[in-house]
Amino acid sequence: MTDLLKIEWLKVKAYRTFWILSGLFLIGVPLICWAYESILLNANQMISAYLSSFSFPKVWETAAWLGSWMSPVMGILLIISLTNENNFRTVRQNIIDGWSREQFFFAKYGTMVSAAIFMTAVMALTSLFFGLKAGRGSMGDGTEFIWYAFVQNMTYLSLAFFLGIYMRRAGIAIAIYVMYTYIGEMALMGLLEFKVKFHSSVFLPLECTDRLIPGDSGIVRNLVREGGAPPSKTTLQLIAFGWIILFGFLGWRKMKQSDI
Amino acid sequence: MEQTKILSLHQLSKRYGPVQALNGVSFDVPAGSVFGVLGPNGSGKTTLLAIVMDVLKANSGTYSWFGQSAHHTLRRRIGTLLETPNFYHYYSAVRNLEIAAAIKQHGHDDIERVLKLAGLWERKDSKFSTFSLGMKQRLAIASALLGNPEVLLLDEPTNGLDPAGIAEIRDMIRELGKQGTTVIMASHLLDEVEKVCTHVAIMKKGVLLTCGHVDEVLSSEDMIEVSAPDAGKLEQALNTIPGLRSLRRHNGGFQIVLDNGQTAEQVNAYCFEQGITLNYLALRRKSLEARFIELTN
């Protein structure tokens, strides 16, 4: 696996788009946290104190929640990296040069997991920075949100991975991805929650992890709740892993069986 | 002694929807041969080569490399140019070859040699996207040559090259063949194949028409070239000559193939009896082109 990742690194280490989008995520996560912190502090000191969004332990959740708004940036990078291989037909060349189809798949999947680790690290460091700045609470509490952030990053990236493998054109895949992550799933969630059954939207691929890390939106969610116990964190994680495995399996099957 | 087989195909078939691209193709490529896979556009040459490199999946049939079941590690012993040069557009020639070398598990020490051989050393740091079609083709050939592979598999290797480039590649293939490298080359340029190949397989619409050593494929296919001042009258006469198998116009005269046993002397006598005096009569070994046209039409 290390050898596969080294070759994947060769493919991107001098690729400008890779550095621009990764840099955008790296800067974007603390920036969005900073902006939210500024809004809370300037809007109402009481609300800010009540929420304690940037104090330990809540800051772990807040940074993961706000950071998820930047997650599609890394998803777009993954889609570009996968569709490039199709458009340049380098996926063919990699196989011709001596990779098996499984090796190609695992090189890409390994890249995706590495990206999820990078995203989680950025969110964790951002939490640490803002938490220490606030200077309240115990740093050791609430660290399970680092794991939840990783699971959330994996679901966002798995969806991108699936689209990148199945769609040849980067533009269309990115458009579908962005529309779905920012608008599509929100609309589906509303329909499922209020027209079908409350809490049925937890089975959507991104909603399951959005509920794992509700952040301050949890207050709004509680306000509109019509009753019924929400699914447990374990259930939400199981649903998330169900999607991660499904997207991974579909990608593997396509890679293994189809003409390239 | 039986020659070692580098590649063996057994009943390979491939279908794209209603189109049967390959239909039960079987043949062997002997070690050390320069093996030409010939066929008109759409005959299944590229499909065949893509299957043996595992980028396309056959519907049925099997193949083996070096006498072993197909495995990805065996492909590292083969230098391949398949259909189009496939490289990362945003990277230079050198960076692209570094990736290819890493996958083939070779060091970077051979990159300079192959780039010089392909005439691209001066442009080694230029982005692939800035290359002309010919330069892209040269880079693909350089990539195929990385690490001195035992086998070269080249699909239309002279695509996009200028006449000098075509001659260079032809000489290179001939030279590699002499050094013992097995070369498998698909082309529809018959002249190109005839000049370098020791063996040929001729395909049409996914079916293998003939296969073997060039001398075998062309054996007993001597051709007689004739011309006379009155071409019309000559054509009429030739069309009635006993044992005529094929007749076609060639450089103002005619090329004819007759059943075995017929000689140029008999043709001359026959024409004379018909009141035609030939001003040109020559016995030629049938060109691959003529044989190809005969087989594929």
Coordinates of C-alpha atoms in Angstrom, one line a residue:
Chain A
M1 CA 0.0 0.0 0.0
T2 CA 2.9 2.4 0.8
D3 CA 4.3 1.9 -2.7
L4 CA 0.9 2.6 -4.3
L5 CA 0.5 5.8 -2.2
K6 CA 4.1 6.9 -3.2
I7 CA 3.1 6.6 -6.9
E8 CA -0.2 8.5 -6.2
W9 CA 1.9 11.2 -4.5
L10 CA 4.1 11.3 -7.7
K11 CA 0.9 12.0 -9.6
V12 CA -0.1 15.0 -7.5
K13 CA 2.9 16.5 -5.9
A14 CA 3.5 19.0 -8.7
Y15 CA -0.2 19.4 -9.7
R16 CA -1.3 22.9 -9.1
T17 CA -5.0 22.1 -8.6
F18 CA -4.1 19.7 -5.8
W19 CA -2.2 22.4 -3.9
I20 CA -4.9 25.0 -4.5
L21 CA -7.8 22.9 -3.3
S22 CA -5.9 21.4 -0.4
G23 CA -4.8 24.9 0.6
L24 CA -8.3 26.2 0.3
F25 CA -9.5 23.5 2.8
L26 CA -6.6 24.1 5.1
I27 CA -7.3 27.8 5.3
G28 CA -11.1 27.5 4.9
V29 CA -11.7 25.4 8.1
P30 CA -10.1 27.8 10.6
L31 CA -11.5 30.8 8.6
I32 CA -15.1 29.6 8.8
C33 CA -14.6 28.9 12.5
W34 CA -13.2 32.3 13.0
A35 CA -16.1 33.9 11.2
Y36 CA -18.6 32.0 13.2
E37 CA -16.8 32.9 16.5
S38 CA -16.9 36.6 15.5
I39 CA -20.6 36.4 14.7
L40 CA -21.4 34.8 18.1
L41 CA -19.2 37.3 20.0
N42 CA -20.6 40.3 18.2
A43 CA -24.2 39.2 18.1
N44 CA -25.1 38.4 21.6
Q45 CA -22.7 37.7 24.5
M46 CA -25.4 35.7 26.4
I47 CA -26.1 33.4 23.5
S48 CA -22.4 33.0 23.0
A49 CA -21.8 32.1 26.6
Y50 CA -24.8 29.7 26.6
L51 CA -23.6 27.9 23.5
S52 CA -19.9 27.8 24.6
S53 CA -19.2 26.6 21.0
F54 CA -15.5 27.3 21.1
S55 CA -14.8 26.1 24.6
F56 CA -13.7 22.5 25.4
P57 CA -15.4 20.1 25.0
K58 CA -17.9 21.6 22.6
V59 CA -15.2 23.0 20.3
W60 CA -14.4 19.5 19.0
E61 CA -17.9 19.3 17.7
T62 CA -18.1 22.9 16.5
A63 CA -15.0 22.7 14.4
A64 CA -16.1 19.4 12.9
W65 CA -19.5 20.8 12.2
L66 CA -18.3 24.0 10.6
G67 CA -15.4 22.2 8.8
S68 CA -17.9 19.9 7.1
W69 CA -19.0 22.9 5.0
M70 CA -15.6 22.8 3.5
S71 CA -15.5 19.0 3.0
P72 CA -16.9 19.2 -0.5
V73 CA -13.7 21.0 -1.6
M74 CA -11.7 17.9 -0.9
G75 CA -14.5 15.8 -2.5
I76 CA -14.1 17.9 -5.6
L77 CA -10.3 17.3 -5.6
L78 CA -10.9 13.6 -5.4
I79 CA -13.4 13.7 -8.3
I80 CA -10.9 15.7 -10.4
S81 CA -8.1 13.2 -9.6
L82 CA -10.3 10.2 -10.6
T83 CA -11.9 11.8 -13.7
N84 CA -8.4 12.9 -14.8
E85 CA -7.4 9.3 -14.9
N86 CA -10.3 8.5 -17.2
N87 CA -10.0 11.6 -19.4
F88 CA -6.2 11.3 -19.9
R89 CA -6.7 7.5 -20.1
T90 CA -3.9 7.1 -17.6
V91 CA -5.9 4.5 -15.8
R92 CA -5.3 2.4 -19.0
Q93 CA -1.6 3.2 -19.0
N94 CA -1.2 2.4 -15.3
I95 CA -2.7 -1.1 -15.9
I96 CA -0.7 -1.5 -19.1
D97 CA 2.5 -0.6 -17.2
G98 CA 1.9 -3.3 -14.6
W99 CA -0.6 -2.4 -12.0
S100 CA -3.5 -4.8 -11.5
R101 CA -7.0 -3.3 -11.4
E102 CA -7.1 -4.0 -7.7
Q103 CA -3.9 -2.1 -7.2
F104 CA -5.3 0.9 -9.1
F105 CA -8.5 0.8 -7.0
F106 CA -6.6 0.5 -3.7
A107 CA -4.2 3.3 -4.7
K108 CA -7.2 5.6 -5.2
Y109 CA -9.0 4.3 -2.1
G110 CA -5.8 4.8 -0.1
T111 CA -5.6 8.4 -1.4
M112 CA -9.2 8.9 -0.3
V113 CA -8.5 7.6 3.3
S114 CA -5.4 9.8 3.4
A115 CA -7.5 12.8 2.4
A116 CA -10.0 11.9 5.2
I117 CA -7.1 11.7 7.7
F118 CA -5.8 15.1 6.5
M119 CA -9.2 16.7 6.8
T120 CA -9.7 15.3 10.3
A121 CA -6.3 16.5 11.3
V122 CA -7.1 20.0 10.1
M123 CA -10.4 20.0 12.0
A124 CA -8.7 18.6 15.2
L125 CA -5.9 21.2 15.1
T126 CA -8.5 24.0 14.5
S127 CA -10.5 22.7 17.5
L128 CA -7.3 22.7 19.6
F129 CA -6.4 26.2 18.6
F130 CA -9.8 27.7 19.3
G131 CA -10.3 25.7 22.5
L132 CA -7.0 26.8 23.9
K133 CA -7.7 30.3 22.9
A134 CA -11.1 30.2 24.8
G135 CA -9.2 28.7 27.8
R136 CA -12.2 27.0 29.3
G137 CA -13.2 23.3 29.9
S138 CA -11.4 20.1 29.8
M139 CA -9.5 19.3 26.6
G140 CA -9.8 15.5 27.0
D141 CA -13.6 15.5 26.9
G142 CA -15.5 15.3 23.7
T143 CA -12.6 13.9 21.7
E144 CA -14.9 11.3 20.2
F145 CA -15.9 14.0 17.8
I146 CA -12.5 13.6 16.2
W147 CA -13.6 10.1 15.3
Y148 CA -17.0 11.3 14.2
A149 CA -15.3 13.9 12.0
F150 CA -13.3 11.1 10.4
V151 CA -16.4 9.1 9.7
Q152 CA -18.1 12.2 8.3
N153 CA -15.1 13.0 6.0
M154 CA -15.2 9.4 4.8
T155 CA -18.9 9.6 3.8
Y156 CA -18.4 12.9 1.9
L157 CA -15.3 11.5 0.1
S158 CA -16.9 8.1 -0.6
L159 CA -19.8 9.8 -2.4
A160 CA -17.2 11.8 -4.4
F161 CA -15.2 8.6 -5.0
F162 CA -18.3 6.8 -6.4
L163 CA -19.1 9.7 -8.7
G164 CA -15.5 10.0 -9.8
I165 CA -15.2 6.3 -10.7
Y166 CA -18.6 6.2 -12.5
M167 CA -18.6 9.5 -14.4
R168 CA -16.1 10.4 -17.1
R169 CA -16.7 14.1 -17.1
A170 CA -15.3 16.1 -14.2
G171 CA -17.7 19.0 -14.8
I172 CA -20.8 17.0 -14.6
A173 CA -19.6 14.9 -11.6
I174 CA -18.6 18.0 -9.7
A175 CA -21.9 19.7 -10.5
I176 CA -23.9 16.7 -9.2
Y177 CA -21.7 16.4 -6.1
V178 CA -22.0 20.1 -5.1
M179 CA -25.7 20.2 -5.8
Y180 CA -26.3 17.1 -3.8
T181 CA -24.1 18.0 -0.8
Y182 CA -25.3 21.6 -0.4
I183 CA -28.9 21.4 -1.7
G184 CA -30.1 18.0 -2.9
E185 CA -29.7 16.2 0.4
M186 CA -31.3 19.0 2.4
A187 CA -34.3 18.9 0.1
L188 CA -34.5 15.1 0.4
M189 CA -34.2 15.4 4.1
G190 CA -37.1 17.8 4.4
L191 CA -39.3 15.6 2.2
L192 CA -38.5 12.4 4.1
E193 CA -38.8 14.1 7.5
F194 CA -42.1 15.9 7.0
K195 CA -43.8 13.9 4.2
V196 CA -42.7 10.3 5.0
K197 CA -41.6 9.6 8.5
F198 CA -39.7 11.6 11.1
H199 CA -36.0 10.5 11.4
S200 CA -36.3 8.5 8.1
S201 CA -33.7 10.9 6.6
V202 CA -31.0 9.5 8.8
F203 CA -30.6 6.8 6.1
L204 CA -29.3 9.4 3.6
P205 CA -25.6 9.1 3.0
L206 CA -24.6 12.5 4.3
E207 CA -27.4 13.2 6.8
C208 CA -26.4 10.3 9.0
T209 CA -23.0 11.9 9.7
D210 CA -24.5 15.4 9.8
R211 CA -26.6 14.2 12.7
L212 CA -23.5 12.6 14.2
I213 CA -22.0 16.1 14.4
P214 CA -25.0 18.4 14.7
G215 CA -23.0 21.3 16.1
D216 CA -25.2 24.4 16.9
S217 CA -27.7 23.3 14.3
G218 CA -28.8 20.7 16.9
I219 CA -30.7 23.4 18.7
V220 CA -32.8 24.1 15.5
R221 CA -33.2 20.3 14.9
N222 CA -34.6 19.9 18.5
L223 CA -37.0 22.8 18.0
V224 CA -38.6 21.3 14.9
R225 CA -38.5 17.7 16.3
E226 CA -42.0 16.2 16.2
G227 CA -41.3 13.6 18.7
G228 CA -39.8 10.1 18.7
A229 CA -36.3 9.3 20.0
P230 CA -33.5 10.2 17.6
P231 CA -31.3 7.3 16.4
S232 CA -28.3 6.6 18.6
K233 CA -24.7 7.6 17.7
T234 CA -24.0 3.9 17.1
T235 CA -26.9 3.6 14.7
L236 CA -25.7 6.7 12.8
Q237 CA -22.2 5.3 12.5
L238 CA -23.5 2.0 11.3
I239 CA -25.6 3.7 8.6
A240 CA -22.5 5.8 7.6
F241 CA -20.3 2.8 7.3
G242 CA -23.0 1.1 5.3
W243 CA -22.8 3.9 2.7
I244 CA -19.0 3.9 2.9
I245 CA -18.9 0.2 2.2
L246 CA -21.5 0.4 -0.5
F247 CA -19.8 3.3 -2.4
G248 CA -16.5 1.5 -2.1
F249 CA -17.9 -1.8 -3.3
L250 CA -19.6 -0.3 -6.3
G251 CA -16.3 1.5 -7.2
W252 CA -14.4 -1.7 -6.8
R253 CA -16.9 -3.7 -8.9
K254 CA -16.7 -1.1 -11.7
M255 CA -12.9 -1.1 -11.7
K256 CA -12.7 -4.9 -11.6
Q257 CA -15.2 -5.8 -14.3
S258 CA -15.5 -3.0 -16.8
D259 CA -13.5 -2.1 -19.9
I260 CA -11.2 0.8 -19.2
Chain B
M1 CA 12.5 -28.0 -31.5
E2 CA 9.3 -26.1 -30.8
Q3 CA 9.8 -22.4 -30.5
T4 CA 9.0 -20.7 -27.2
K5 CA 5.7 -18.9 -27.3
I6 CA 5.6 -15.4 -25.9
L7 CA 1.9 -14.9 -26.3
S8 CA -0.8 -17.5 -26.9
L9 CA -4.4 -16.7 -27.7
H10 CA -7.1 -19.3 -27.4
Q11 CA -10.6 -18.6 -28.9
L12 CA -10.7 -14.9 -27.8
S13 CA -14.1 -13.3 -28.4
K14 CA -15.3 -9.8 -27.6
R15 CA -18.7 -8.2 -28.3
Y16 CA -19.7 -4.6 -28.1
G17 CA -23.5 -4.7 -28.0
P18 CA -24.5 -6.0 -31.4
V19 CA -21.0 -5.7 -32.8
Q20 CA -18.8 -8.8 -32.7
A21 CA -15.4 -7.2 -32.4
L22 CA -13.5 -10.5 -32.1
N23 CA -14.7 -13.9 -33.0
G24 CA -12.8 -16.9 -31.6
V25 CA -9.3 -15.7 -32.4
S26 CA -6.4 -18.0 -31.7
F27 CA -2.7 -17.8 -32.6
D28 CA 0.7 -17.9 -31.0
V29 CA 3.5 -15.4 -31.1
P30 CA 6.9 -17.1 -31.2
A31 CA 9.8 -15.7 -29.1
G32 CA 12.1 -13.4 -31.0
S33 CA 9.6 -12.7 -33.8
V34 CA 8.5 -9.4 -35.2
F35 CA 4.9 -10.2 -35.3
G36 CA 2.5 -8.0 -37.4
V37 CA -1.2 -8.0 -36.7
L38 CA -2.8 -6.7 -39.8
G39 CA -6.3 -5.6 -40.6
P40 CA -8.4 -2.8 -42.0
N41 CA -9.9 -0.3 -39.6
G42 CA -12.4 -2.0 -37.3
S43 CA -10.9 -5.4 -37.8
G44 CA -10.4 -5.9 -34.0
K45 CA -6.6 -5.3 -33.8
T46 CA -6.7 -2.8 -31.0
T47 CA -9.4 -4.8 -29.2
L48 CA -7.2 -7.8 -29.3
L49 CA -4.2 -6.1 -27.9
A50 CA -6.3 -4.3 -25.3
I51 CA -7.6 -7.6 -24.1
V52 CA -4.1 -9.1 -23.7
M53 CA -3.1 -6.1 -21.7
D54 CA -6.2 -6.4 -19.4
V55 CA -7.8 -3.1 -20.2
L56 CA -10.6 -4.7 -22.0
K57 CA -12.4 -7.9 -20.8
A58 CA -13.0 -10.7 -23.3
N59 CA -16.4 -12.3 -23.4
S60 CA -14.8 -15.7 -23.8
G61 CA -11.4 -17.2 -24.5
T62 CA -8.1 -17.2 -22.7
Y63 CA -4.6 -15.9 -23.3
S64 CA -1.2 -16.5 -21.7
W65 CA 2.0 -14.5 -21.6
F66 CA 5.4 -16.3 -21.4
G67 CA 3.6 -19.6 -21.0
Q68 CA 1.9 -18.4 -17.8
S69 CA -1.6 -17.4 -17.0
A70 CA -2.2 -13.7 -17.3
H71 CA -0.9 -11.7 -14.3
H72 CA -0.2 -8.1 -13.9
T73 CA 3.4 -8.6 -12.9
L74 CA 4.0 -10.2 -16.4
R75 CA 3.0 -6.9 -18.0
R76 CA 6.0 -5.2 -16.4
R77 CA 8.1 -7.3 -18.9
I78 CA 6.2 -5.8 -21.8
G79 CA 6.7 -2.3 -23.2
T80 CA 3.3 -1.2 -24.6
L81 CA 2.0 1.6 -26.8
L82 CA -1.8 1.0 -27.1
E83 CA -3.9 3.2 -29.4
T84 CA -3.0 6.6 -28.1
P85 CA -0.3 8.1 -25.9
N86 CA -1.7 8.3 -22.4
F87 CA 0.0 10.7 -20.0
Y88 CA -0.7 13.3 -17.4
H89 CA -1.3 16.5 -19.4
Y90 CA -0.1 18.7 -16.6
Y91 CA 3.3 17.0 -16.2
S92 CA 6.5 17.1 -18.2
A93 CA 7.9 14.2 -20.2
V94 CA 10.3 13.3 -17.4
R95 CA 7.7 13.4 -14.6
N96 CA 5.4 11.2 -16.7
L97 CA 8.2 8.7 -17.3
E98 CA 9.0 8.7 -13.6
I99 CA 5.5 7.6 -12.9
A100 CA 5.6 4.9 -15.6
A101 CA 9.0 3.7 -14.2
A102 CA 7.7 3.5 -10.7
I103 CA 4.7 1.3 -11.8
K104 CA 7.0 -0.9 -13.8
Q105 CA 9.3 -1.0 -10.7
H106 CA 12.3 0.3 -12.6
G107 CA 14.6 3.0 -11.4
H108 CA 14.8 6.5 -13.0
D109 CA 18.2 5.8 -14.5
D110 CA 16.8 4.6 -17.9
I111 CA 14.7 7.8 -18.5
E112 CA 17.6 9.8 -20.1
R113 CA 18.4 6.9 -22.5
V114 CA 14.9 6.4 -23.7
L115 CA 14.2 10.1 -24.1
K116 CA 17.4 10.5 -26.1
L117 CA 16.4 7.5 -28.2
A118 CA 13.0 9.0 -28.9
G119 CA 14.6 12.4 -29.7
L120 CA 12.8 14.2 -26.9
W121 CA 15.7 14.9 -24.5
E122 CA 15.7 18.6 -25.4
R123 CA 12.0 18.8 -24.5
K124 CA 12.2 16.6 -21.4
D125 CA 10.9 19.4 -19.1
S126 CA 8.1 20.6 -21.4
K127 CA 4.5 19.8 -20.4
F128 CA 2.9 16.9 -22.2
S129 CA 0.0 19.2 -23.2
T130 CA 2.4 21.4 -25.2
F131 CA 3.6 18.4 -27.3
S132 CA 2.6 17.9 -31.0
L133 CA 1.0 14.6 -32.0
G134 CA 4.3 13.2 -33.2
M135 CA 6.1 14.2 -30.0
K136 CA 3.3 12.6 -27.9
Q137 CA 3.8 9.4 -30.0
R138 CA 7.6 9.6 -29.4
L139 CA 7.0 9.9 -25.7
A140 CA 4.8 6.9 -25.7
I141 CA 7.5 4.9 -27.5
A142 CA 10.1 6.1 -25.0
S143 CA 7.8 4.9 -22.2
A144 CA 7.4 1.5 -23.9
L145 CA 11.2 1.2 -24.1
L146 CA 11.8 1.9 -20.4
G147 CA 13.9 -0.8 -18.8
N148 CA 14.6 -2.7 -22.1
P149 CA 11.5 -4.9 -22.0
E150 CA 11.6 -8.5 -23.4
V151 CA 8.5 -7.8 -25.5
L152 CA 7.3 -4.6 -27.3
L153 CA 3.6 -4.4 -28.1
L154 CA 3.0 -1.5 -30.4
D155 CA -0.4 -0.4 -31.8
E156 CA 0.0 1.8 -34.8
P157 CA 3.4 3.0 -33.6
T158 CA 4.0 5.4 -36.5
N159 CA 0.8 7.3 -36.0
G160 CA 1.3 11.1 -36.3
L161 CA 5.0 10.7 -37.2
D162 CA 6.7 12.5 -40.1
P163 CA 8.4 10.4 -42.8
A164 CA 11.8 10.7 -41.0
G165 CA 10.1 9.6 -37.8
I166 CA 8.4 6.7 -39.5
A167 CA 11.8 5.5 -40.9
E168 CA 13.4 5.9 -37.5
I169 CA 10.8 3.8 -35.7
R170 CA 10.9 1.2 -38.5
D171 CA 14.7 0.9 -38.1
M172 CA 14.4 0.8 -34.3
I173 CA 11.9 -2.1 -34.5
R174 CA 14.1 -3.9 -37.0
E175 CA 17.1 -3.4 -34.7
L176 CA 15.3 -4.5 -31.6
G177 CA 14.1 -7.6 -33.5
K178 CA 17.7 -8.5 -34.4
Q179 CA 18.7 -8.1 -30.7
G180 CA 16.1 -10.7 -29.8
T181 CA 13.3 -8.5 -28.5
T182 CA 9.9 -9.9 -29.5
V183 CA 7.9 -7.2 -31.2
I184 CA 4.1 -7.4 -31.6
M185 CA 2.9 -4.7 -33.9
A186 CA -0.6 -3.8 -35.1
S187 CA -0.9 -1.7 -38.1
H188 CA -3.0 -1.1 -41.2
L189 CA 0.1 0.3 -43.0
L190 CA 1.1 -2.8 -44.9
D191 CA 4.2 -1.4 -46.3
E192 CA 5.4 -0.7 -42.8
V193 CA 4.7 -4.2 -41.6
E194 CA 6.1 -5.9 -44.7
K195 CA 9.4 -4.1 -44.2
V196 CA 9.9 -5.2 -40.6
C197 CA 7.8 -8.3 -39.7
T198 CA 8.9 -11.9 -39.7
H199 CA 5.4 -13.1 -38.9
V200 CA 1.9 -11.8 -39.7
A201 CA -1.7 -12.4 -38.6
I202 CA -4.4 -11.0 -40.9
M203 CA -7.7 -10.1 -39.5
K204 CA -11.0 -8.9 -40.8
K205 CA -14.2 -8.0 -38.9
G206 CA -12.9 -9.8 -35.8
V207 CA -12.0 -13.0 -37.6
L208 CA -8.5 -14.3 -38.1
L209 CA -8.0 -14.9 -41.8
T210 CA -4.5 -16.2 -41.9
C211 CA -1.5 -16.4 -39.6
G212 CA 2.1 -17.5 -39.9
H213 CA 5.6 -16.7 -41.1
V214 CA 5.6 -14.0 -43.8
D215 CA 7.2 -16.5 -46.2
E216 CA 4.4 -19.0 -45.5
V217 CA 1.6 -16.5 -45.8
L218 CA 3.0 -15.3 -49.1
S219 CA 4.2 -18.6 -50.4
S220 CA 3.0 -19.9 -53.8
E221 CA 1.6 -16.6 -54.5
D222 CA 3.9 -15.4 -57.2
M223 CA 2.4 -12.7 -59.3
I224 CA 3.0 -11.8 -62.9
E225 CA 3.1 -8.1 -64.0
V226 CA 2.4 -7.4 -67.6
S227 CA 1.7 -4.4 -69.8
A228 CA 1.1 -3.8 -73.5
P229 CA 0.5 -0.7 -75.7
D230 CA -3.2 -1.4 -75.8
A231 CA -4.2 -1.8 -72.2
G232 CA -7.9 -2.4 -73.0
K233 CA -7.2 -5.3 -75.3
L234 CA -4.7 -6.7 -72.8
E235 CA -7.3 -6.6 -70.0
Q236 CA -9.8 -8.4 -72.2
A237 CA -7.3 -11.1 -73.0
L238 CA -6.1 -11.5 -69.4
N239 CA -9.7 -11.9 -68.2
T240 CA -10.0 -15.0 -70.4
I241 CA -6.6 -16.6 -69.6
P242 CA -7.1 -20.1 -68.1
G243 CA -6.5 -20.4 -64.4
L244 CA -6.8 -16.7 -63.6
R245 CA -7.3 -16.1 -59.9
S246 CA -7.0 -12.4 -59.6
L247 CA -6.3 -9.4 -61.8
R248 CA -5.8 -5.8 -60.9
R249 CA -4.4 -2.6 -62.5
H250 CA -1.0 -1.6 -61.4
N251 CA 1.1 1.3 -62.7
G252 CA -0.4 1.4 -66.2
G253 CA -0.2 -2.4 -66.5
F254 CA -1.7 -5.4 -64.7
Q255 CA -0.8 -7.7 -61.9
I256 CA -2.3 -11.2 -62.3
V257 CA -2.2 -14.3 -60.1
L258 CA -2.7 -17.6 -61.7
D259 CA -3.3 -21.1 -60.4
N260 CA -0.1 -23.0 -59.5
G261 CA 1.9 -24.3 -62.5
Q262 CA 1.3 -21.4 -64.8
T263 CA 4.5 -19.6 -65.8
A264 CA 5.3 -16.2 -67.2
E265 CA 6.3 -17.9 -70.5
Q266 CA 2.8 -19.3 -70.8
V267 CA 1.3 -15.9 -70.2
N268 CA 3.5 -14.4 -72.9
A269 CA 2.5 -17.2 -75.3
Y270 CA -1.2 -16.8 -74.6
C271 CA -1.1 -13.0 -75.1
F272 CA 0.8 -13.5 -78.3
E273 CA -1.8 -15.9 -79.6
Q274 CA -4.4 -13.2 -78.8
G275 CA -2.5 -10.8 -81.0
I276 CA -1.0 -8.8 -78.2
T277 CA 2.7 -8.0 -78.0
L278 CA 3.7 -7.4 -74.4
N279 CA 6.1 -4.5 -73.7
Y280 CA 6.6 -5.6 -70.0
L281 CA 6.6 -9.0 -68.4
A282 CA 7.9 -9.7 -64.9
L283 CA 7.5 -12.3 -62.2
R284 CA 7.0 -10.8 -58.8
R285 CA 6.6 -12.2 -55.3
K286 CA 3.2 -11.1 -54.3
S287 CA 3.3 -8.1 -52.1
L288 CA 1.7 -8.2 -48.6
E289 CA -0.6 -5.5 -49.8
A290 CA -1.8 -7.7 -52.7
R291 CA -2.2 -10.7 -50.4
F292 CA -4.0 -8.6 -47.8
I293 CA -6.5 -7.1 -50.4
E294 CA -7.1 -10.6 -51.8
L295 CA -7.8 -12.0 -48.3
T296 CA -9.9 -9.1 -47.0
N297 CA -12.0 -8.6 -50.1

